Short mmCIF file of C-alpha atoms in Angstrom, two decimals:
data_model
loop_
_atom_site.label_atom_id
_atom_site.label_comp_id
_atom_site.label_asym_id
_atom_site.label_seq_id
_atom_site.Cartn_x
_atom_site.Cartn_y
_atom_site.Cartn_z
CA MET A 1 -20.90 27.54 26.60
CA LYS A 2 -18.91 24.90 27.91
CA ARG A 3 -19.68 22.75 25.28
CA ALA A 4 -19.48 25.40 22.52
CA ALA A 5 -15.81 25.87 23.89
CA ALA A 6 -15.23 22.22 24.17
CA ALA A 7 -16.76 21.16 20.22
CA LEU A 8 -14.33 23.56 19.15
CA ALA A 9 -11.94 22.75 20.71
CA MET A 10 -12.42 19.03 19.30
CA LEU A 11 -12.78 19.76 16.22
CA LEU A 12 -9.79 21.94 16.02
CA THR A 13 -7.75 19.18 17.40
CA LEU A 14 -9.14 16.98 14.67
CA GLY A 15 -7.86 19.74 11.96
CA LEU A 16 -10.75 20.98 11.32
CA GLY A 17 -11.05 24.20 9.66
CA ALA A 18 -12.56 27.59 11.93
CA ARG A 19 -12.79 30.15 11.86
CA ALA A 20 -12.55 32.49 14.68
CA GLN A 21 -13.60 37.11 14.56
CA GLU A 22 -12.88 39.26 16.93
CA GLU A 23 -16.23 40.64 18.22
CA SER A 24 -15.91 44.26 19.29
CA GLY A 25 -15.52 44.82 23.23
CA THR A 26 -14.58 42.74 26.07
CA LYS A 27 -15.82 40.73 28.94
CA LYS A 28 -14.86 40.37 32.24
CA LEU A 29 -14.13 36.41 32.95
CA PHE A 30 -12.20 33.78 34.74
CA GLY A 31 -10.91 37.95 36.87
CA GLY A 32 -9.87 39.45 33.95
CA MET A 33 -10.47 41.11 31.12
CA LEU A 34 -10.10 38.99 28.16
CA LYS A 35 -11.20 39.61 24.77
CA LYS A 36 -14.25 37.60 23.25
CA VAL A 37 -13.91 36.02 19.64
CA LYS A 38 -16.76 34.49 17.59
CA VAL A 39 -15.95 31.13 16.22
CA ASN A 40 -17.22 29.93 13.55
CA VAL A 41 -17.86 25.89 13.44
CA GLY A 42 -19.31 24.56 11.02
CA GLY A 43 -21.30 27.16 10.02
CA LYS A 44 -22.27 28.21 13.30
CA ASP A 45 -21.33 30.96 15.64
CA TYR A 46 -19.89 30.11 19.14
CA GLY A 47 -18.27 32.68 21.35
CA VAL A 48 -15.26 32.30 22.69
CA ASN A 49 -13.06 33.81 25.30
CA GLU A 50 -9.94 34.50 23.68
CA ARG A 51 -8.02 32.08 27.02
CA GLN A 52 -9.93 28.82 25.46
CA LEU A 53 -9.34 29.86 22.00
CA GLU A 54 -5.65 29.97 22.66
CA GLY A 55 -6.18 26.50 24.02
CA ALA A 56 -7.70 24.99 21.41
CA THR A 57 -5.27 25.99 19.58
CA LYS A 58 -1.98 24.16 20.95
CA THR A 59 -3.92 20.89 20.73
CA VAL A 60 -4.03 21.92 16.86
CA LYS A 61 -0.33 22.13 17.18
CA ALA A 62 0.30 18.64 18.47
CA PHE A 63 -1.41 16.79 15.58
CA ARG A 64 -0.81 16.44 12.18
CA LYS A 65 -3.72 17.84 9.81
CA SER A 66 -2.87 18.25 5.51
CA ALA A 67 -1.23 15.94 3.06
CA GLU A 68 1.27 18.50 3.68
CA GLU A 69 2.48 16.51 6.77
CA ILE A 70 2.50 12.80 6.19
CA SER A 71 5.44 12.05 6.55
CA GLU A 72 8.05 11.04 4.02
CA SER A 73 8.24 7.03 4.74
CA GLU A 74 4.17 7.52 4.78
CA GLU A 75 4.29 8.70 1.76
CA ARG A 76 6.82 6.20 0.72
CA PHE A 77 4.56 2.71 1.89
CA ILE A 78 1.11 4.82 -0.22
CA GLY A 79 3.06 5.26 -3.42
CA ARG A 80 3.93 1.49 -3.07
CA ALA A 81 0.18 0.60 -2.53
CA VAL A 82 -1.05 2.98 -5.54
CA ALA A 83 1.89 0.99 -7.60
CA ALA A 84 1.32 -2.14 -6.59
CA GLN A 85 -2.56 -1.80 -7.92
CA LEU A 86 -1.66 -0.56 -10.88
CA LEU A 87 1.10 -2.90 -11.64
CA SER A 88 -1.90 -5.42 -10.63
CA ARG A 89 -4.35 -3.95 -13.66
CA TYR A 90 -2.07 -3.21 -15.85
CA LYS A 91 1.44 -5.71 -15.60
CA PRO A 92 5.01 -4.30 -15.72
CA TYR A 93 5.91 -4.65 -19.15
CA GLU A 94 9.56 -6.76 -18.62
CA ASP A 95 12.41 -5.75 -20.87
CA GLU A 96 15.11 -4.95 -18.09
CA ALA A 97 17.16 -2.94 -20.79
CA LEU A 98 14.27 -0.67 -21.21
CA ASN A 99 12.93 -0.56 -18.17
CA GLY A 100 17.30 0.61 -17.29
CA TYR A 101 16.83 3.47 -20.26
CA LEU A 102 13.96 4.69 -18.33
CA GLN A 103 14.99 4.63 -14.91
CA SER A 104 18.44 6.85 -16.50
CA VAL A 105 16.42 9.06 -17.58
CA LEU A 106 14.08 9.46 -14.87
CA GLN A 107 16.95 9.57 -12.19
CA ALA A 108 19.13 12.24 -14.52
CA VAL A 109 16.17 14.52 -14.99
CA ALA A 110 14.51 14.07 -11.07
CA GLY A 111 18.01 14.65 -10.16
CA VAL A 112 17.23 19.05 -10.50
CA SER A 113 13.66 18.74 -9.76
CA ASP A 114 12.82 19.97 -6.37
CA ARG A 115 13.03 16.62 -4.52
CA PRO A 116 16.37 15.40 -6.27
CA GLU A 117 16.07 13.43 -2.68
CA ILE A 118 12.93 11.47 -1.69
CA GLY A 119 11.53 8.32 0.51
CA GLY A 120 13.48 5.19 -1.30
CA GLY A 121 14.31 7.42 -4.44
CA TRP A 122 12.64 7.45 -7.91
CA HIS A 123 11.83 4.07 -9.69
CA ALA A 124 10.67 3.90 -13.19
CA GLN A 125 8.54 1.09 -14.97
CA ALA A 126 6.86 0.72 -18.35
CA LEU A 127 3.96 -0.95 -18.03
CA ASP A 128 2.76 -3.84 -20.78
CA SER A 129 -0.62 -1.76 -22.46
CA GLU A 130 -1.34 -0.66 -25.84
CA GLU A 131 -3.22 1.99 -23.46
CA VAL A 132 -1.23 5.62 -23.84
CA ASN A 133 -0.66 6.28 -20.08
CA ALA A 134 1.12 7.00 -17.73
CA PHE A 135 1.35 7.48 -14.00
CA ALA A 136 3.09 9.18 -11.08
CA ALA A 137 2.57 7.48 -7.75
CA PRO A 138 3.55 9.60 -4.36
CA GLY A 139 6.98 8.90 -3.32
CA GLY A 140 8.27 8.44 -6.48
CA PHE A 141 6.85 5.38 -8.60
CA VAL A 142 7.15 6.68 -11.88
CA LEU A 143 5.02 4.32 -13.98
CA VAL A 144 4.40 5.00 -17.95
CA THR A 145 2.85 2.57 -20.95
CA THR A 146 4.17 0.85 -24.15
CA GLY A 147 1.24 2.07 -25.74
CA LEU A 148 2.53 5.72 -25.10
CA LEU A 149 6.23 5.03 -25.27
CA LYS A 150 5.12 4.13 -28.68
CA THR A 151 4.26 7.75 -29.23
CA LEU A 152 7.68 9.30 -28.57
CA LYS A 153 10.01 10.39 -31.47
CA SER A 154 12.84 11.46 -29.13
CA GLU A 155 14.75 10.45 -25.61
CA ASP A 156 13.91 14.48 -25.49
CA GLU A 157 10.33 14.08 -25.36
CA LEU A 158 10.41 10.87 -23.01
CA ALA A 159 12.35 13.06 -20.95
CA GLY A 160 9.58 15.82 -21.37
CA VAL A 161 7.36 13.29 -20.19
CA LEU A 162 8.98 11.74 -17.09
CA ALA A 163 9.80 14.95 -15.85
CA HIS A 164 5.81 16.12 -15.87
CA GLU A 165 5.36 12.90 -13.28
CA THR A 166 8.20 14.19 -11.53
CA ALA A 167 6.29 17.07 -11.06
CA HIS A 168 3.14 15.96 -9.68
CA VAL A 169 5.37 13.99 -7.18
CA CYS A 170 6.77 17.00 -6.25
CA LEU A 171 3.85 19.63 -6.29
CA LYS A 172 1.94 16.15 -4.06
CA HIS A 173 -0.80 16.11 -6.49
CA GLY A 174 -1.06 12.27 -5.17
CA LEU A 175 -1.38 12.86 -1.74
CA LYS A 176 -3.36 15.84 -2.35
CA THR A 177 -5.94 13.95 -3.51
CA ILE A 178 -6.50 12.09 -0.28
CA LYS A 179 -9.76 13.52 1.21
CA ALA A 180 -9.08 15.13 4.10
CA SER A 181 -10.88 13.14 6.06
CA ARG A 182 -9.49 10.57 6.05
CA LEU A 183 -6.59 12.21 7.24
CA THR A 184 -8.35 12.98 10.06
CA LYS A 185 -9.27 9.59 11.19
CA ALA A 186 -5.40 8.43 10.56
CA PHE A 187 -4.05 11.47 12.26
CA SER A 188 -6.04 11.32 15.62
CA ILE A 189 -5.75 7.21 15.35
CA LEU A 190 -2.18 8.17 16.03
CA GLY A 191 -2.01 11.13 17.82
CA ALA A 192 1.84 12.32 18.30
CA GLU A 193 3.38 10.76 20.75
CA ALA A 194 6.05 8.51 19.33
CA ALA A 195 5.67 6.48 22.34
CA LYS A 196 1.99 5.55 22.30
CA GLU A 197 2.13 2.03 21.68
CA TYR A 198 -1.60 1.08 19.11
CA SER A 199 -4.05 -1.08 20.00
CA PRO A 200 -5.38 -4.13 17.53
CA SER A 201 -8.07 -2.47 16.53
CA GLU A 202 -6.16 0.73 15.88
CA ILE A 203 -4.06 -0.86 13.46
CA LYS A 204 -7.24 -1.99 11.91
CA GLN A 205 -8.49 1.01 11.42
CA LEU A 206 -5.45 2.19 10.43
CA THR A 207 -5.41 0.54 7.12
CA GLU A 208 -8.86 0.99 6.61
CA VAL A 209 -7.99 4.15 6.48
CA PHE A 210 -4.54 4.03 4.11
CA GLY A 211 -6.54 1.56 1.79
CA GLY A 212 -8.85 4.41 1.32
CA ALA A 213 -6.57 7.21 0.86
CA VAL A 214 -4.69 4.62 -1.37
CA ASP A 215 -8.74 4.17 -3.73
CA ASP A 216 -8.14 8.18 -3.31
CA VAL A 217 -4.73 8.33 -5.06
CA VAL A 218 -5.60 5.49 -7.48
CA ASN A 219 -8.80 6.92 -8.89
CA ASP A 220 -8.17 10.21 -9.42
CA LEU A 221 -4.85 8.56 -11.39
CA VAL A 222 -6.58 6.30 -13.85
CA VAL A 223 -10.70 6.85 -13.49
CA LYS A 224 -11.48 10.83 -12.34
CA GLY A 225 -7.72 12.34 -13.52
CA TYR A 226 -6.32 15.29 -11.63
CA SER A 227 -7.86 18.89 -12.14
CA ARG A 228 -6.65 20.68 -15.44
CA ASP A 229 -4.84 23.31 -13.41
CA LYS A 230 -2.34 20.27 -11.58
CA GLU A 231 -1.81 19.20 -15.00
CA TYR A 232 -1.45 22.30 -16.15
CA GLU A 233 0.34 22.83 -13.18
CA ALA A 234 3.03 19.54 -13.66
CA ASP A 235 3.62 20.20 -17.55
CA LYS A 236 5.55 23.96 -15.84
CA ALA A 237 7.04 22.29 -13.17
CA GLY A 238 8.35 19.28 -15.78
CA ALA A 239 8.77 21.90 -18.53
CA ARG A 240 11.55 24.00 -16.40
CA TYR A 241 13.00 19.90 -15.19
CA ALA A 242 13.56 19.31 -19.30
CA ARG A 243 15.09 22.55 -19.46
CA ALA A 244 17.40 22.36 -16.42
CA ALA A 245 18.76 18.27 -17.07
CA ASN A 246 19.67 19.67 -20.04
CA TYR A 247 16.77 18.41 -22.53
CA ASP A 248 15.51 19.72 -25.29
CA PRO A 249 13.12 22.86 -23.06
CA GLU A 250 9.84 21.62 -26.12
CA GLY A 251 10.86 17.53 -26.05
CA LEU A 252 7.85 18.22 -23.72
CA SER A 253 5.37 20.03 -25.63
CA ARG A 254 5.86 17.97 -28.50
CA SER A 255 5.14 14.73 -26.39
CA ILE A 256 2.39 16.73 -25.72
CA GLU A 257 1.20 17.09 -29.55
CA ALA A 258 2.06 13.46 -29.93
CA LEU A 259 -1.64 12.49 -28.29
CA GLY A 260 -3.94 15.34 -30.00
CA ASP A 261 -4.30 12.40 -32.19
CA VAL A 262 -5.00 9.52 -29.11
CA LYS A 263 -8.34 8.85 -27.89
CA GLY A 264 -9.39 7.27 -24.93
CA GLY A 265 -5.35 6.51 -21.98
CA MET A 266 -3.89 9.32 -20.62
CA LEU A 267 -6.89 12.03 -22.93
CA LYS A 268 -9.52 10.67 -20.25
CA THR A 269 -7.91 11.88 -17.53
CA HIS A 270 -5.63 15.23 -18.86
CA PRO A 271 -6.94 18.58 -20.14
CA GLY A 272 -6.50 18.55 -24.46
CA SER A 273 -3.74 18.72 -25.76
CA LYS A 274 -4.23 22.27 -27.41
CA GLN A 275 -5.28 23.52 -24.07
CA ARG A 276 -1.92 22.18 -22.42
CA LEU A 277 -0.38 23.61 -25.18
CA LYS A 278 -1.55 26.70 -24.87
CA GLU A 279 -1.05 27.31 -21.47
CA LEU A 280 2.26 25.43 -20.99
CA ALA A 281 3.17 28.58 -24.20
CA LYS A 282 2.57 30.90 -21.40
CA GLU A 283 5.89 30.43 -19.87
CA PRO A 284 8.15 29.91 -21.99
CA GLY A 285 11.73 28.77 -20.95
CA GLU A 286 14.58 28.88 -22.99
CA ALA A 287 17.00 25.94 -23.53
CA SER A 288 19.92 25.56 -20.71
CA GLU A 289 23.13 27.02 -21.98
CA ASP A 290 24.41 22.99 -21.87
CA TYR A 291 22.04 22.06 -24.30
CA GLN A 292 22.75 20.31 -27.43
CA ASP A 293 21.81 18.16 -29.80
CA SER A 294 23.23 15.17 -29.99
CA PRO A 295 23.01 12.05 -32.77
CA ALA A 296 24.20 9.18 -29.75
CA ARG A 297 20.93 9.79 -27.91
CA ARG A 298 18.32 9.94 -30.53
CA LYS A 299 20.54 6.65 -31.40
CA ARG A 300 20.31 4.75 -27.88
CA PHE A 301 16.50 5.58 -27.61
CA ALA A 302 16.29 3.94 -30.87
CA ALA A 303 17.92 1.50 -30.27
CA ARG A 304 16.18 0.86 -26.47
CA LEU A 305 12.84 1.17 -27.71
CA ALA A 306 13.46 -1.39 -31.13
CA GLY A 307 11.42 -4.13 -29.54
CA LEU A 308 8.16 -1.95 -29.03
CA MET B 1 17.14 42.01 4.09
CA LYS B 2 18.72 44.31 6.15
CA PRO B 3 22.67 43.30 6.58
CA ALA B 4 22.37 43.33 10.15
CA LEU B 5 18.97 41.38 9.97
CA LEU B 6 20.96 39.00 7.69
CA LEU B 7 23.75 38.11 9.98
CA VAL B 8 21.27 37.18 12.58
CA ALA B 9 19.30 35.02 10.11
CA LEU B 10 22.44 33.26 9.25
CA ALA B 11 24.04 32.42 13.10
CA LEU B 12 20.21 31.34 13.47
CA ALA B 13 21.07 29.00 10.71
CA ALA B 14 24.08 27.73 11.82
CA GLY B 15 24.12 24.97 13.46
CA ARG B 16 20.76 23.50 13.50
CA ALA B 17 20.34 20.43 13.28
CA MET B 18 18.12 18.42 10.86
CA THR B 19 16.94 14.98 10.41
CA VAL B 20 17.39 13.37 7.03
CA VAL B 21 13.79 11.48 6.76
CA VAL B 22 14.82 10.13 2.63
CA GLU B 23 16.13 6.75 3.28
CA GLU B 24 19.51 7.31 2.05
CA ALA B 25 21.07 11.15 1.73
CA LYS B 26 24.01 11.97 0.13
CA VAL B 27 26.65 14.73 0.68
CA ARG B 28 27.75 16.34 -1.93
CA LYS B 29 30.83 18.16 -2.77
CA SER B 30 29.03 20.70 -4.72
CA LYS B 31 25.53 21.71 -4.99
CA ALA B 32 23.84 19.22 -7.96
CA PHE B 33 23.08 15.69 -7.78
CA TYR B 34 26.03 14.37 -9.98
CA ALA B 35 28.46 15.66 -7.99
CA PRO B 36 30.74 12.64 -5.76
CA ALA B 37 29.63 12.58 -3.08
CA VAL B 38 32.00 12.99 0.27
CA ALA B 39 29.56 10.74 3.03
CA THR B 40 25.99 8.80 2.87
CA LEU B 41 23.77 9.94 5.69
CA LYS B 42 20.54 7.55 6.57
CA GLN B 43 16.76 7.91 7.93
CA GLY B 44 16.96 9.41 11.42
CA GLU B 45 20.11 10.52 11.26
CA LYS B 46 20.80 13.95 12.71
CA VAL B 47 22.74 16.50 10.64
CA LYS B 48 23.85 20.41 11.81
CA VAL B 49 23.01 22.69 8.28
CA GLY B 50 24.55 25.96 7.60
CA GLU B 51 23.25 28.31 5.18
CA ALA B 52 21.26 27.54 2.13
CA GLU B 53 21.94 28.36 -1.61
CA ASP B 54 19.56 27.11 -4.36
CA GLY B 55 18.06 24.42 -2.61
CA TRP B 56 20.81 22.95 -0.97
CA TYR B 57 22.07 22.95 2.78
CA ARG B 58 25.96 23.58 3.94
CA VAL B 59 27.00 20.64 6.20
CA SER B 60 30.31 19.36 7.11
CA GLY B 61 32.09 18.44 4.02
CA GLY B 62 29.81 19.68 1.81
CA TRP B 63 26.27 19.91 0.32
CA LEU B 64 22.88 18.52 0.99
CA HIS B 65 19.64 19.02 -1.04
CA GLN B 66 17.26 20.25 0.92
CA SER B 67 14.95 17.39 -0.10
CA ALA B 68 15.91 14.90 2.19
CA LEU B 69 15.84 16.63 5.22
CA ALA B 70 12.41 17.06 7.08
CA GLY B 71 12.13 20.90 7.83
CA GLY B 72 13.73 22.18 4.62
CA LYS B 73 12.17 24.49 2.63
CA VAL B 74 11.30 23.56 -0.86
CA LYS B 75 11.53 26.44 -3.46
CA ALA B 76 8.57 28.44 -4.83
CA GLY B 77 6.67 25.72 -6.54
CA GLY B 78 7.63 22.84 -5.26
CA SER B 79 6.12 21.43 -1.69
CA LYS B 80 5.84 23.02 1.77
CA TRP B 81 7.72 21.19 4.04
CA GLU B 82 8.43 24.32 6.32
CA GLY B 83 7.79 24.60 10.68
CA SER B 84 8.15 22.20 13.25
CA ASP B 85 4.53 19.91 12.19
CA ALA B 86 6.63 18.73 9.35
CA ALA B 87 9.36 16.96 11.75
CA GLN B 88 7.10 16.42 14.33
CA ALA B 89 5.31 13.42 12.14
CA GLU B 90 8.73 12.56 10.81
CA GLU B 91 9.79 11.67 14.41
CA VAL B 92 6.14 9.90 14.76
CA THR B 93 6.47 7.83 11.95
CA LEU B 94 10.11 7.56 12.35
CA ALA B 95 9.40 5.70 15.73
CA GLY B 96 7.40 3.70 13.81
CA LYS B 97 4.26 4.44 13.67
CA GLY B 98 2.20 5.98 11.46
CA PHE B 99 1.30 4.06 7.99
CA ASN B 100 4.31 1.51 7.81
CA GLU B 101 5.91 -2.23 6.86
CA ASP B 102 3.29 -3.32 9.17
CA VAL B 103 -0.10 -1.29 7.63
CA GLU B 104 1.08 -2.53 4.84
CA LYS B 105 1.36 -6.17 5.21
CA ARG B 106 -2.32 -6.09 6.71
CA TYR B 107 -3.18 -3.98 3.67
CA LYS B 108 -1.60 -6.79 1.49
CA GLY B 109 -3.08 -10.07 3.14
CA GLU B 110 -6.41 -8.53 2.53
CA ARG B 111 -6.59 -7.40 -1.28
CA ASP B 112 -6.27 -9.70 -4.14
CA ASP B 113 -5.52 -6.79 -7.16
CA VAL B 114 -2.15 -5.61 -5.43
CA ASP B 115 1.58 -6.36 -7.00
CA PHE B 116 3.75 -5.85 -4.14
CA GLU B 117 6.27 -8.04 -6.17
CA ALA B 118 6.60 -5.97 -8.69
CA VAL B 119 6.68 -2.52 -6.61
CA ASP B 120 10.39 -4.43 -4.90
CA ARG B 121 11.11 -4.99 -8.37
CA MET B 122 10.62 -1.45 -9.40
CA GLU B 123 12.15 -0.33 -5.88
CA ALA B 124 14.92 -2.16 -6.92
CA ARG B 125 15.96 -0.86 -9.93
CA LYS B 126 18.79 1.63 -9.49
CA VAL B 127 21.04 3.30 -12.22
CA SER B 128 24.20 3.72 -10.06
CA GLU B 129 26.35 6.86 -9.26
CA LYS B 130 28.75 6.18 -12.41
CA GLU B 131 26.38 4.83 -14.83
CA LEU B 132 23.91 8.19 -14.70
CA LEU B 133 27.14 10.39 -15.13
CA ARG B 134 28.89 8.01 -17.89
CA PHE B 135 24.70 7.79 -19.69
CA MET B 136 24.83 11.76 -18.96
CA LYS B 137 27.99 12.46 -20.97
CA GLU B 138 27.72 9.75 -23.68
CA GLY B 139 23.24 11.89 -24.17
CA GLN B 140 25.53 15.11 -23.81
CA THR B 141 23.76 15.81 -20.79
CA LEU B 142 26.14 16.23 -18.22
CA PRO B 143 26.21 20.38 -17.60
CA LYS B 144 29.94 21.38 -19.52
CA GLU B 145 31.81 22.24 -16.33
CA ALA B 146 31.32 18.18 -14.99
CA ARG B 147 32.69 16.99 -18.60
#
């Protein structure tokens, strides 16, 4: 009994899911009437009394458990490492006029997103690659290949692409790909006390967990791709952001259409264009009252991308 | 919500201290990212917030977006930052724990497939408020009210 409760407390502490069900009837324990509950840990049922369960639950609250509880600054460091891997794999495209242009459009779109304020701010970067692809690393790092930029015909389409990537960050899709076991390990090393100093062996373990977490995100971004649902979700939120930023509400759809004939790259990691457009059409949005077509926008788009 | 309950909720919310979790956050004159900044708050600073509207909290001198704060609730579809756990996570990392510079430094030393210099250059890229306003004005995406 004691062992079962200890195991339960430990598992709960580590944030692993445990289900507690109330059992009919009560049992006299510790001199009082305490309701007995059935707790399911790892598929096995254990009987515990309410007081034990309450204690275990309190311990849980002292610890972080999920990707949602990765702090803003931790998200930035995970994002920096993810971006560092992408920038090593793809190489940055060094054209400050183009990068500055991407940065402006990104800031305009992210400013009306769900996270206008983010860790160290939003940052855009072109990647020197013919592969048609775009990535969003946690913490607000948005990277687009020159291959993808070449498929775009307007700033409104570019805004759609950047808004889609912004949405992945706002929705914490990258962080959510980190294996729960890694977070459990990291959070158990860190504990909840801000004052606790960690030992060299703990920082070594923490770095290992960090590296694993970064690899989880990169693997989903580059190799596996997010789930279809996450892509549709990012399309819908992205379209909402682009509209709110007074861009053409059809910009994102058109950029997806343009991907239709492209092979490899983004299409390895994204659902097919037809399916994305179909899903996106389920939530049509009106153009913002302030939206207007603009010759100046067309002109600067052509000028900034002319060098590609 | 009943008016009485609403008043209670407002009273509870008024004067609640929240922590700034982003490196730098702007207090703005109105609830828009392009509105003039009236103050800059730094990571770790506590700020008293009043009522929330459209994702913005009323603070002394203007409005602060909830995404700058721990415990700030992000609207539907956005990520969740509710309750004390998130605030506690920030407290721990603000105290120099968690995934931080030390961990990055060690990680960087162990890998040869990372380019942190390029990341630093990327992070240094920022369009100033003035430039962004000009950019939006030129491209005719700045809302009419702000033109």
